[in-house]
């Protein structure tokens, strides 16, 4: 086709951006764009950006600088910035990088077709509004092509929590839930295309209120989709883990025993200064309740070290919390002051102190992570095979605990949940041996 244009999208930040990039590619696909995996032959480059830490945001400007040569060589090339940097910086992006043609905030992706047309006529396009309507309802309907066995599905956006360090409430706006019927329709469509595992996404996914029964209600309804084998959700806030959701972890077979439950700090003083609205004791009590519902659940968390005012004792409290809870997976970050957030006004911990704390915390978390993975050796797990592995004859997939597992298996096991015995811990993945025949015939 003579008028096929090529689109290169680069995605930064969280899984919600991964989902949005997919939807933007589909929307621009309806405008005649096909995706390419290199910037060199693109007609449009779209950076889907993250503003969570200073480094993430600065990276965008240096990335944009790299496209200067391409733009000079191909003046018709259009460059767009989407995502949270677009929302936070708006017109400033065009001021700093005049070769940018398009700036679109996370709640305006349904406007992309008009914006693309405007850009093609040689003008610039900027939209960082927070419209009333659900952007996903106005995006092009999803294509029917087959796809891999796992998918993300955004059910909730935005955040009303206003943790003192965080830009998300400003870049994504207020908490909004998509109605359950729309989520169900999208899920059914994904399953018809071959998806067997859906991860429900939201900045505060467990604050979801698009279903009368909350997130648990949605999960139970999704679990009735016959060929949907697995359900996950992320990211949860401790204060929104209600009884029904905790109970579902014990009783809903399709809900996987893995939970990302960020706590950020183990010090009550710092939790208060962070405006987290929970204490270390309330977090311990919550973890106990979740573990009594589902004893083998693997817990994951996020931590910030060097928050303004954090003393050595506060940091010791964080280490102590980590030791008491035990995480199978975790992400830890050095505090980064973000313009416009309350914490940005406060005096910072010296950078070398923060770095040393981060190292110490990461060493402990890595140790726990390694131990949790090594503990899988000898056990039988259920693996949803996703794709071919690097070695001939090998497939790779995820266990219910989200560990990567590879095993010798026939290609037609891709998309199936198979019982696998874990033989060896390979650090980045687990090596296993297929035990079961396929659980159900392939659709
Ligand atoms: N909504 C999610 C997390 C969103 S951001 C939640 O509340 O858990 C992902 C993680 O980035 C956060 O959990 C936090 O650990 C980290 N983060 C957010 N703002 C940060 C900042 N200013 N500096 C360092 N880390 C930050
Ligand atoms: Fe940010 Fe806190 Fe909202 Fe999470 S809960 S997105 S850390 S403000
Ligand atoms: Fe980053 Fe925005 Fe996600 S700031 S972490 S891309 S919500």
Short mmCIF file of C-alpha atoms and ligand atoms in Angstrom, two decimals:
data_model
loop_
_atom_site.label_atom_id
_atom_site.label_comp_id
_atom_site.label_asym_id
_atom_site.label_seq_id
_atom_site.Cartn_x
_atom_site.Cartn_y
_atom_site.Cartn_z
CA UNK A 1 0.00 0.00 0.00
CA UNK A 2 1.48 3.29 -1.10
CA UNK A 3 0.10 5.34 1.76
CA UNK A 4 1.08 3.02 4.60
CA UNK A 5 2.96 5.02 7.19
CA UNK A 6 5.26 3.59 9.79
CA UNK A 7 4.88 4.21 13.50
CA UNK A 8 7.61 3.72 16.08
CA UNK A 9 6.46 3.78 19.70
CA UNK A 10 8.86 3.70 22.61
CA UNK A 11 7.33 3.03 26.02
CA UNK A 12 8.69 4.06 29.41
CA UNK A 13 7.27 3.73 32.93
CA UNK A 14 4.56 1.48 34.25
CA UNK A 15 2.36 -1.23 32.74
CA UNK A 16 -0.42 1.29 32.22
CA UNK A 17 1.82 2.92 29.64
CA UNK A 18 2.37 -0.47 28.00
CA UNK A 19 -1.39 -0.86 27.71
CA UNK A 20 -1.84 2.71 26.44
CA UNK A 21 0.87 2.25 23.80
CA UNK A 22 -0.93 -0.79 22.49
CA UNK A 23 -4.20 1.13 22.29
CA UNK A 24 -2.50 4.12 20.61
CA UNK A 25 -0.93 1.83 18.01
CA UNK A 26 -4.39 0.38 17.30
CA UNK A 27 -5.92 3.85 17.02
CA UNK A 28 -3.22 5.09 14.66
CA UNK A 29 -3.48 1.74 12.86
CA UNK A 30 -6.97 2.79 11.83
CA UNK A 31 -5.31 5.92 10.33
CA UNK A 32 -3.08 3.76 8.12
CA UNK A 33 -0.05 3.33 10.37
CA UNK A 34 1.76 0.03 10.81
CA UNK A 35 4.19 -0.43 13.68
CA UNK A 36 7.93 -0.66 13.11
CA UNK A 37 10.52 -1.60 15.71
CA UNK A 38 13.13 0.92 14.70
CA UNK A 39 13.03 4.72 14.67
CA UNK A 40 15.14 4.82 11.50
CA UNK A 41 12.36 4.07 9.01
CA UNK A 42 9.48 5.64 10.93
CA UNK A 43 7.11 8.32 9.64
CA UNK A 44 6.01 9.00 13.17
CA UNK A 45 7.91 8.53 16.42
CA UNK A 46 5.89 8.49 19.61
CA UNK A 47 7.54 8.46 23.03
CA UNK A 48 5.14 7.28 25.73
CA UNK A 49 6.80 8.79 28.76
CA UNK A 50 7.09 8.48 32.54
CA UNK A 51 7.51 11.35 35.01
CA UNK A 52 7.78 9.38 38.25
CA UNK A 53 11.44 10.17 38.98
CA UNK A 54 13.68 12.96 37.75
CA UNK A 55 15.93 10.63 35.75
CA UNK A 56 12.95 9.17 33.90
CA UNK A 57 11.81 12.62 32.79
CA UNK A 58 15.27 13.90 31.80
CA UNK A 59 15.82 10.78 29.72
CA UNK A 60 13.03 11.93 27.41
CA UNK A 61 14.82 15.15 26.50
CA UNK A 62 18.04 13.33 25.74
CA UNK A 63 16.11 10.74 23.72
CA UNK A 64 14.42 13.50 21.71
CA UNK A 65 17.80 15.06 21.01
CA UNK A 66 18.88 11.82 19.33
CA UNK A 67 16.14 12.15 16.72
CA UNK A 68 17.45 15.47 15.40
CA UNK A 69 19.49 13.80 12.64
CA UNK A 70 16.54 11.69 11.53
CA UNK A 71 14.26 14.72 11.37
CA UNK A 72 16.78 16.68 9.29
CA UNK A 73 17.18 13.76 6.88
CA UNK A 74 13.42 13.26 6.64
CA UNK A 75 11.53 16.52 7.23
CA UNK A 76 8.16 14.70 6.92
CA UNK A 77 8.95 12.72 10.07
CA UNK A 78 6.55 13.59 12.89
CA UNK A 79 7.63 13.39 16.51
CA UNK A 80 5.15 13.05 19.35
CA UNK A 81 5.38 12.91 23.13
CA UNK A 82 2.64 11.10 25.07
CA UNK A 83 2.32 9.94 28.66
CA UNK A 84 3.07 11.56 31.99
CA UNK A 85 5.91 13.88 30.90
CA UNK A 86 3.56 15.23 28.22
CA UNK A 87 0.96 15.87 30.91
CA UNK A 88 3.37 17.45 33.36
CA UNK A 89 5.39 19.56 30.94
CA UNK A 90 2.87 20.32 28.17
CA UNK A 91 3.98 23.17 25.90
CA UNK A 92 7.34 23.32 27.69
CA UNK A 93 8.37 20.24 25.71
CA UNK A 94 7.92 22.09 22.41
CA UNK A 95 9.76 25.09 23.82
CA UNK A 96 12.74 22.94 24.81
CA UNK A 97 12.59 20.74 21.70
CA UNK A 98 10.96 22.69 18.85
CA UNK A 99 11.12 19.68 16.54
CA UNK A 100 8.35 18.00 18.57
CA UNK A 101 5.09 18.11 16.57
CA UNK A 102 2.63 16.59 18.99
CA UNK A 103 2.15 16.51 22.76
CA UNK A 104 -0.66 14.40 24.15
CA UNK A 105 -1.52 13.69 27.80
CA UNK A 106 -2.65 10.26 29.06
CA UNK A 107 -6.35 11.16 29.15
CA UNK A 108 -6.52 12.47 25.58
CA UNK A 109 -5.48 9.51 23.44
CA UNK A 110 -8.87 9.33 21.76
CA UNK A 111 -8.01 12.70 20.20
CA UNK A 112 -5.00 11.23 18.37
CA UNK A 113 -6.71 10.87 14.96
CA UNK A 114 -7.57 14.60 14.81
CA UNK A 115 -4.17 15.51 16.23
CA UNK A 116 -2.42 13.36 13.64
CA UNK A 117 -4.35 15.09 10.83
CA UNK A 118 -3.39 18.48 12.22
CA UNK A 119 0.25 17.52 12.40
CA UNK A 120 0.15 16.23 8.81
CA UNK A 121 -1.03 19.65 7.68
CA UNK A 122 2.16 21.10 9.10
CA UNK A 123 0.77 22.44 12.37
CA UNK A 124 1.53 21.47 15.93
CA UNK A 125 -0.94 19.64 18.17
CA UNK A 126 -1.13 19.82 21.96
CA UNK A 127 -3.75 18.29 24.24
CA UNK A 128 -3.36 17.75 27.96
CA UNK A 129 -6.98 18.09 29.02
CA UNK A 130 -8.68 15.83 31.56
CA UNK A 131 -11.93 15.19 29.68
CA UNK A 132 -15.05 13.82 31.34
CA UNK A 133 -15.48 10.89 28.97
CA UNK A 134 -13.66 7.54 29.12
CA UNK A 135 -10.83 7.79 26.61
CA UNK A 136 -11.02 4.07 25.90
CA UNK A 137 -14.58 4.32 24.63
CA UNK A 138 -13.46 6.73 21.99
CA UNK A 139 -10.44 4.83 20.83
CA UNK A 140 -10.73 2.68 17.73
CA UNK A 141 -12.24 -0.73 18.50
CA UNK A 142 -9.66 -3.40 19.00
CA UNK A 143 -8.56 -5.44 15.96
CA UNK A 144 -9.50 -9.10 15.88
CA UNK A 145 -6.02 -10.50 15.16
CA UNK A 146 -4.70 -13.41 17.27
CA UNK A 147 -2.35 -12.41 20.03
CA UNK A 148 -0.18 -13.86 22.78
CA UNK A 149 -1.58 -15.62 25.86
CA UNK A 150 -1.16 -12.72 28.32
CA UNK A 151 -2.59 -9.21 28.23
CA UNK A 152 -2.96 -6.08 30.31
CA UNK A 153 -6.37 -4.48 30.72
CA UNK A 154 -6.67 -1.05 32.31
CA UNK A 155 -9.75 -0.86 34.54
CA UNK A 156 -8.97 2.17 36.68
CA UNK A 157 -6.91 5.29 36.16
CA UNK A 158 -5.69 8.14 38.25
CA UNK A 159 -5.15 8.53 41.95
CA UNK A 160 -6.75 10.49 44.79
CA UNK A 161 -4.21 9.45 47.43
CA UNK A 162 -1.68 12.26 47.05
CA UNK A 163 1.33 10.63 48.65
CA UNK A 164 3.62 13.57 49.35
CA UNK A 165 6.33 12.41 46.91
CA UNK A 166 4.25 11.34 43.93
CA UNK A 167 3.33 13.00 40.61
CA UNK A 168 0.71 10.46 39.54
CA UNK A 169 -2.33 12.35 40.93
CA UNK A 170 -1.19 15.33 38.83
CA UNK A 171 -0.25 13.48 35.64
CA UNK A 172 -3.10 10.96 35.53
CA UNK A 173 -5.77 12.96 37.29
CA UNK A 174 -8.51 11.84 39.68
CA UNK A 175 -9.48 8.21 40.21
CA UNK A 176 -11.80 6.97 37.49
CA UNK A 177 -13.10 3.40 37.05
CA UNK A 178 -14.28 1.90 33.76
CA UNK A 179 -17.74 0.32 34.00
CA UNK A 180 -17.69 -3.45 34.48
CA UNK A 181 -19.66 -4.12 31.26
CA UNK A 182 -16.96 -2.44 29.17
CA UNK A 183 -14.21 -4.31 30.97
CA UNK A 184 -16.09 -7.60 30.49
CA UNK A 185 -16.55 -6.91 26.78
CA UNK A 186 -12.88 -6.10 26.31
CA UNK A 187 -11.85 -9.18 28.30
CA UNK A 188 -14.14 -11.45 26.22
CA UNK A 189 -12.63 -9.97 23.08
CA UNK A 190 -9.07 -10.60 24.32
CA UNK A 191 -9.94 -14.19 25.23
CA UNK A 192 -11.45 -14.76 21.78
CA UNK A 193 -8.09 -13.64 20.38
CA UNK A 194 -6.16 -16.22 22.38
CA UNK A 195 -5.52 -14.49 25.71
CA UNK A 196 -5.56 -16.83 28.74
CA UNK A 197 -4.26 -14.49 31.45
CA UNK A 198 -5.39 -10.94 32.08
CA UNK A 199 -3.67 -8.50 34.41
CA UNK A 200 -6.09 -5.80 35.50
CA UNK A 201 -4.31 -2.47 35.74
CA UNK A 202 -4.84 0.70 37.68
CA UNK A 203 -2.70 3.20 39.61
CA UNK A 204 -4.87 2.11 42.53
CA UNK A 205 -6.54 -0.89 41.01
CA UNK A 206 -8.13 -2.10 44.22
CA UNK A 207 -9.98 1.22 44.57
CA UNK A 208 -11.91 0.07 41.49
CA UNK A 209 -15.62 0.90 41.80
CA UNK A 210 -16.96 0.15 38.31
CA UNK A 211 -18.62 -2.99 39.70
CA UNK A 212 -21.09 -3.09 42.60
CA UNK A 213 -18.81 -5.64 44.27
CA UNK A 214 -15.66 -3.59 43.72
CA UNK A 215 -12.54 -5.21 42.30
CA UNK A 216 -13.42 -8.57 43.88
CA UNK A 217 -16.81 -8.45 42.16
CA UNK A 218 -15.15 -7.79 38.82
CA UNK A 219 -12.67 -10.62 39.38
CA UNK A 220 -15.47 -13.09 40.17
CA UNK A 221 -17.37 -12.03 37.08
CA UNK A 222 -14.27 -12.36 34.91
CA UNK A 223 -13.59 -15.79 36.36
CA UNK A 224 -16.80 -16.96 34.66
CA UNK A 225 -15.22 -16.50 31.22
CA UNK A 226 -14.51 -20.11 30.45
CA UNK A 227 -11.25 -19.90 28.58
CA UNK A 228 -9.76 -17.22 30.78
CA UNK A 229 -7.45 -19.24 33.02
CA UNK A 230 -5.73 -16.60 35.11
CA UNK A 231 -6.42 -13.21 36.61
CA UNK A 232 -3.93 -10.83 38.22
CA UNK A 233 -4.12 -7.19 39.24
CA UNK A 234 -1.70 -4.39 39.98
CA UNK A 235 -0.98 -1.93 41.69
CA UNK A 236 -2.83 -2.08 44.99
CA UNK A 237 -2.84 0.33 47.86
CA UNK A 238 -2.87 -1.22 51.37
CA UNK A 239 -5.85 0.93 52.40
CA UNK A 240 -8.02 -0.43 49.59
CA UNK A 241 -7.56 -4.16 50.30
CA UNK A 242 -11.14 -4.92 51.35
CA UNK A 243 -12.42 -8.17 52.90
CA UNK A 244 -13.95 -9.42 49.67
CA UNK A 245 -10.67 -9.04 47.81
CA UNK A 246 -8.68 -10.76 50.56
CA UNK A 247 -11.19 -13.57 50.60
CA UNK A 248 -11.04 -13.93 46.80
CA UNK A 249 -7.33 -14.68 47.16
CA UNK A 250 -8.30 -17.74 49.14
CA UNK A 251 -11.34 -18.88 47.16
CA UNK A 252 -11.08 -17.78 43.53
CA UNK A 253 -9.03 -20.42 41.70
CA UNK A 254 -8.32 -18.15 38.76
CA UNK A 255 -6.89 -15.35 40.90
CA UNK A 256 -3.14 -15.93 41.07
CA UNK A 257 -1.26 -16.10 44.41
CA UNK A 258 0.86 -13.01 43.79
CA UNK A 259 0.23 -9.55 45.17
CA UNK A 260 2.06 -6.28 44.64
CA UNK A 261 1.37 -4.31 47.80
CA UNK A 262 3.70 -1.30 48.10
CA UNK A 263 4.41 0.01 51.59
CA UNK A 264 7.20 2.55 50.75
CA UNK A 265 8.66 2.73 54.28
CA UNK A 266 8.72 0.80 57.53
CA UNK A 267 8.81 3.89 59.74
CA UNK A 268 5.57 5.33 61.09
CA UNK A 269 7.11 8.79 61.20
CA UNK A 270 8.02 8.63 57.52
CA UNK A 271 4.73 6.98 56.51
CA UNK A 272 2.99 9.94 58.13
CA UNK A 273 5.25 12.45 56.38
CA UNK A 274 4.56 10.60 53.12
CA UNK A 275 0.80 10.96 53.69
CA UNK A 276 0.37 7.20 53.26
CA UNK A 277 -2.49 7.05 55.80
CA UNK A 278 -1.44 3.64 57.15
CA UNK A 279 1.04 2.48 59.78
CA UNK A 280 3.59 -0.33 59.86
CA UNK A 281 1.34 -2.23 62.29
CA UNK A 282 -1.70 -1.90 60.05
CA UNK A 283 0.41 -3.17 57.15
CA UNK A 284 1.61 -6.19 59.20
CA UNK A 285 -1.99 -6.95 60.21
CA UNK A 286 -3.09 -6.72 56.57
CA UNK A 287 -0.31 -9.03 55.38
CA UNK A 288 -1.30 -11.53 58.09
CA UNK A 289 -4.90 -11.52 56.93
CA UNK A 290 -3.93 -11.96 53.28
CA UNK A 291 -1.58 -14.80 54.16
CA UNK A 292 -4.16 -16.58 56.22
CA UNK A 293 -6.48 -16.44 53.21
CA UNK A 294 -3.74 -17.69 50.87
CA UNK A 295 -0.64 -19.00 52.72
CA UNK A 296 1.52 -19.54 49.62
CA UNK A 297 0.90 -16.03 48.24
CA UNK A 298 4.05 -14.32 46.98
CA UNK A 299 4.23 -10.73 48.09
CA UNK A 300 5.86 -7.91 46.17
CA UNK A 301 6.48 -4.32 47.23
CA UNK A 302 7.86 -0.86 46.44
CA UNK A 303 10.17 1.09 48.73
CA UNK A 304 11.55 4.60 48.78
CA UNK A 305 14.73 5.40 50.70
CA UNK A 306 16.04 8.86 51.54
CA UNK A 307 12.63 10.51 51.82
CA UNK A 308 13.10 14.02 53.33
CA UNK A 309 13.65 13.69 57.09
CA UNK A 310 14.46 9.95 57.00
CA UNK A 311 16.86 9.20 59.87
CA UNK A 312 19.01 6.14 60.25
CA UNK A 313 16.46 4.78 62.74
CA UNK A 314 13.66 5.26 60.18
CA UNK A 315 15.71 3.34 57.65
CA UNK A 316 16.39 0.56 60.19
CA UNK A 317 12.61 0.35 60.64
CA UNK A 318 12.26 -0.23 56.89
CA UNK A 319 14.85 -3.02 56.97
CA UNK A 320 13.05 -4.51 59.94
CA UNK A 321 9.72 -4.41 58.12
CA UNK A 322 11.26 -6.15 55.11
CA UNK A 323 12.71 -8.88 57.35
CA UNK A 324 9.40 -9.42 59.09
CA UNK A 325 7.24 -9.47 55.95
CA UNK A 326 9.53 -11.31 53.52
CA UNK A 327 9.12 -10.31 49.87
CA UNK A 328 9.32 -12.60 46.87
CA UNK A 329 9.83 -9.62 44.60
CA UNK A 330 10.44 -5.92 45.22
CA UNK A 331 11.33 -2.59 43.68
CA UNK A 332 13.24 0.04 45.59
CA UNK A 333 14.08 3.60 44.67
CA UNK A 334 16.03 6.54 45.92
CA UNK A 335 13.68 9.43 46.64
CA UNK A 336 13.52 11.88 43.78
CA UNK A 337 12.03 15.34 44.36
CA UNK A 338 9.24 16.02 41.88
CA UNK A 339 8.20 19.58 41.10
CA UNK A 340 4.76 20.45 42.43
CA UNK A 341 4.62 17.72 45.09
CA UNK A 342 4.56 18.68 48.80
CA UNK A 343 7.75 16.75 49.61
CA UNK A 344 9.72 18.71 47.01
CA UNK A 345 9.70 21.68 49.42
CA UNK A 346 11.47 19.74 52.19
CA UNK A 347 15.18 19.44 52.96
CA UNK A 348 16.71 16.37 51.37
CA UNK A 349 18.78 13.56 52.84
CA UNK A 350 22.39 13.81 51.57
CA UNK A 351 22.63 11.86 48.29
CA UNK A 352 25.48 9.64 49.49
CA UNK A 353 23.43 8.61 52.53
CA UNK A 354 20.44 7.78 50.33
CA UNK A 355 22.67 5.78 47.96
CA UNK A 356 24.17 3.76 50.79
CA UNK A 357 20.70 3.00 52.17
CA UNK A 358 19.45 1.96 48.76
CA UNK A 359 22.35 -0.47 48.39
CA UNK A 360 21.72 -2.00 51.78
CA UNK A 361 18.00 -2.36 51.19
CA UNK A 362 18.49 -3.81 47.72
CA UNK A 363 20.94 -6.38 49.04
CA UNK A 364 18.35 -7.56 51.56
CA UNK A 365 15.52 -7.60 49.01
CA UNK A 366 17.64 -9.47 46.47
CA UNK A 367 18.52 -12.04 49.10
CA UNK A 368 14.81 -12.59 49.84
CA UNK A 369 13.95 -12.72 46.16
CA UNK A 370 16.66 -15.31 45.48
CA UNK A 371 15.54 -17.41 48.44
CA UNK A 372 11.89 -17.35 47.29
CA UNK A 373 12.93 -18.50 43.83
CA UNK A 374 15.34 -21.18 45.09
CA UNK A 375 12.53 -22.44 47.31
CA UNK A 376 10.60 -23.42 44.17
CA UNK A 377 13.09 -26.16 43.29
CA UNK A 378 11.44 -29.56 43.64
CA UNK A 379 7.93 -28.10 43.66
CA UNK A 380 5.20 -28.59 41.10
CA UNK A 381 3.92 -25.35 39.66
CA UNK A 382 1.43 -24.46 36.95
CA UNK A 383 3.01 -22.67 34.03
CA UNK A 384 1.20 -20.71 31.34
CA UNK A 385 3.55 -21.07 28.40
CA UNK A 386 3.85 -17.80 26.50
CA UNK A 387 6.43 -18.29 23.75
CA UNK A 388 9.40 -20.24 22.44
CA UNK A 389 12.51 -20.13 24.59
CA UNK A 390 15.98 -19.31 23.36
CA UNK A 391 16.94 -22.98 23.01
CA UNK A 392 15.41 -25.19 20.32
CA UNK A 393 12.43 -27.17 21.64
CA UNK A 394 12.08 -25.06 24.76
CA UNK A 395 9.10 -22.97 25.82
CA UNK A 396 9.03 -20.18 28.34
CA UNK A 397 6.18 -19.01 30.53
CA UNK A 398 5.24 -17.89 34.03
CA UNK A 399 4.31 -19.86 37.12
CA UNK A 400 1.36 -18.77 39.22
CA UNK A 401 3.92 -16.90 41.38
CA UNK A 402 5.12 -14.95 38.32
CA UNK A 403 8.49 -16.70 38.17
CA UNK A 404 9.79 -17.21 34.63
CA UNK A 405 9.95 -20.96 33.93
CA UNK A 406 11.40 -22.73 30.90
CA UNK A 407 11.00 -26.37 29.95
CA UNK A 408 11.26 -28.66 26.95
CA UNK A 409 7.73 -28.72 25.55
CA UNK A 410 5.95 -28.93 22.18
CA UNK A 411 4.97 -25.63 20.54
CA UNK A 412 1.27 -26.36 20.85
CA UNK A 413 1.56 -25.97 24.62
CA UNK A 414 1.88 -22.21 24.07
CA UNK A 415 -1.26 -20.69 25.56
CA UNK A 416 -1.88 -23.64 27.88
CA UNK A 417 -1.48 -24.04 31.62
CA UNK A 418 0.75 -27.05 32.23
CA UNK A 419 1.98 -28.71 35.43
CA UNK A 420 5.75 -28.43 35.61
CA UNK A 421 8.19 -29.76 38.16
CA UNK A 422 10.94 -27.29 38.98
CA UNK A 423 14.37 -28.85 38.58
CA UNK A 424 16.81 -26.00 38.90
CA UNK A 425 17.15 -22.35 39.87
CA UNK A 426 18.90 -20.52 37.03
CA UNK A 427 18.90 -17.08 38.78
CA UNK A 428 16.96 -15.27 36.05
CA UNK A 429 14.50 -18.10 35.56
CA UNK A 430 13.60 -21.58 36.73
CA UNK A 431 14.23 -24.72 34.73
CA UNK A 432 11.44 -27.28 34.84
CA UNK A 433 10.11 -30.51 33.44
CA UNK A 434 6.63 -30.90 32.00
CA UNK A 435 4.54 -33.34 34.06
CA UNK A 436 0.98 -33.06 32.86
CA UNK A 437 -0.77 -33.54 29.59
CA UNK A 438 -2.59 -30.39 28.47
CA UNK A 439 -5.31 -29.47 30.98
CA UNK A 440 -7.86 -28.82 28.27
CA UNK A 441 -7.98 -29.17 24.49
CA UNK A 442 -6.80 -26.15 22.57
CA UNK A 443 -9.53 -23.84 21.34
N1 LIG B 1 0.20 3.56 42.53
C1 LIG B 1 1.25 2.79 42.95
C2 LIG B 1 2.64 3.20 42.54
C3 LIG B 1 2.87 4.23 41.53
S1 LIG B 1 4.51 4.73 41.24
C4 LIG B 1 1.22 2.72 44.46
O1 LIG B 1 0.71 3.56 45.13
O2 LIG B 1 1.80 1.82 44.97
C5 LIG B 1 5.51 3.32 41.46
C6 LIG B 1 6.50 3.48 42.56
O3 LIG B 1 7.43 4.50 42.26
C7 LIG B 1 5.92 3.87 43.88
O4 LIG B 1 5.36 2.79 44.56
C8 LIG B 1 7.11 4.45 44.60
O5 LIG B 1 7.83 3.44 45.28
C9 LIG B 1 7.97 4.98 43.46
N2 LIG B 1 7.96 6.45 43.44
C10 LIG B 1 6.90 7.26 43.23
N3 LIG B 1 7.28 8.55 43.32
C11 LIG B 1 8.61 8.56 43.62
C12 LIG B 1 9.55 9.59 43.86
N4 LIG B 1 9.22 10.88 43.84
N5 LIG B 1 10.83 9.21 44.13
C13 LIG B 1 11.18 7.91 44.17
N6 LIG B 1 10.32 6.90 43.95
C14 LIG B 1 9.04 7.21 43.69
FE1 LIG B 2 1.37 7.82 43.85
FE2 LIG B 2 0.56 7.29 46.30
FE3 LIG B 2 -1.20 7.42 44.31
FE4 LIG B 2 0.51 5.41 44.43
S1 LIG B 2 -1.09 5.88 45.94
S2 LIG B 2 -0.01 6.60 42.62
S3 LIG B 2 2.35 6.35 45.25
S4 LIG B 2 0.01 9.12 45.11
FE1 LIG B 3 5.30 6.83 35.17
FE2 LIG B 3 2.99 7.90 34.68
FE3 LIG B 3 3.17 5.32 35.10
S1 LIG B 3 4.59 8.80 35.87
S2 LIG B 3 4.87 5.18 36.51
S3 LIG B 3 4.04 6.40 33.41
S4 LIG B 3 1.54 6.65 35.75
#
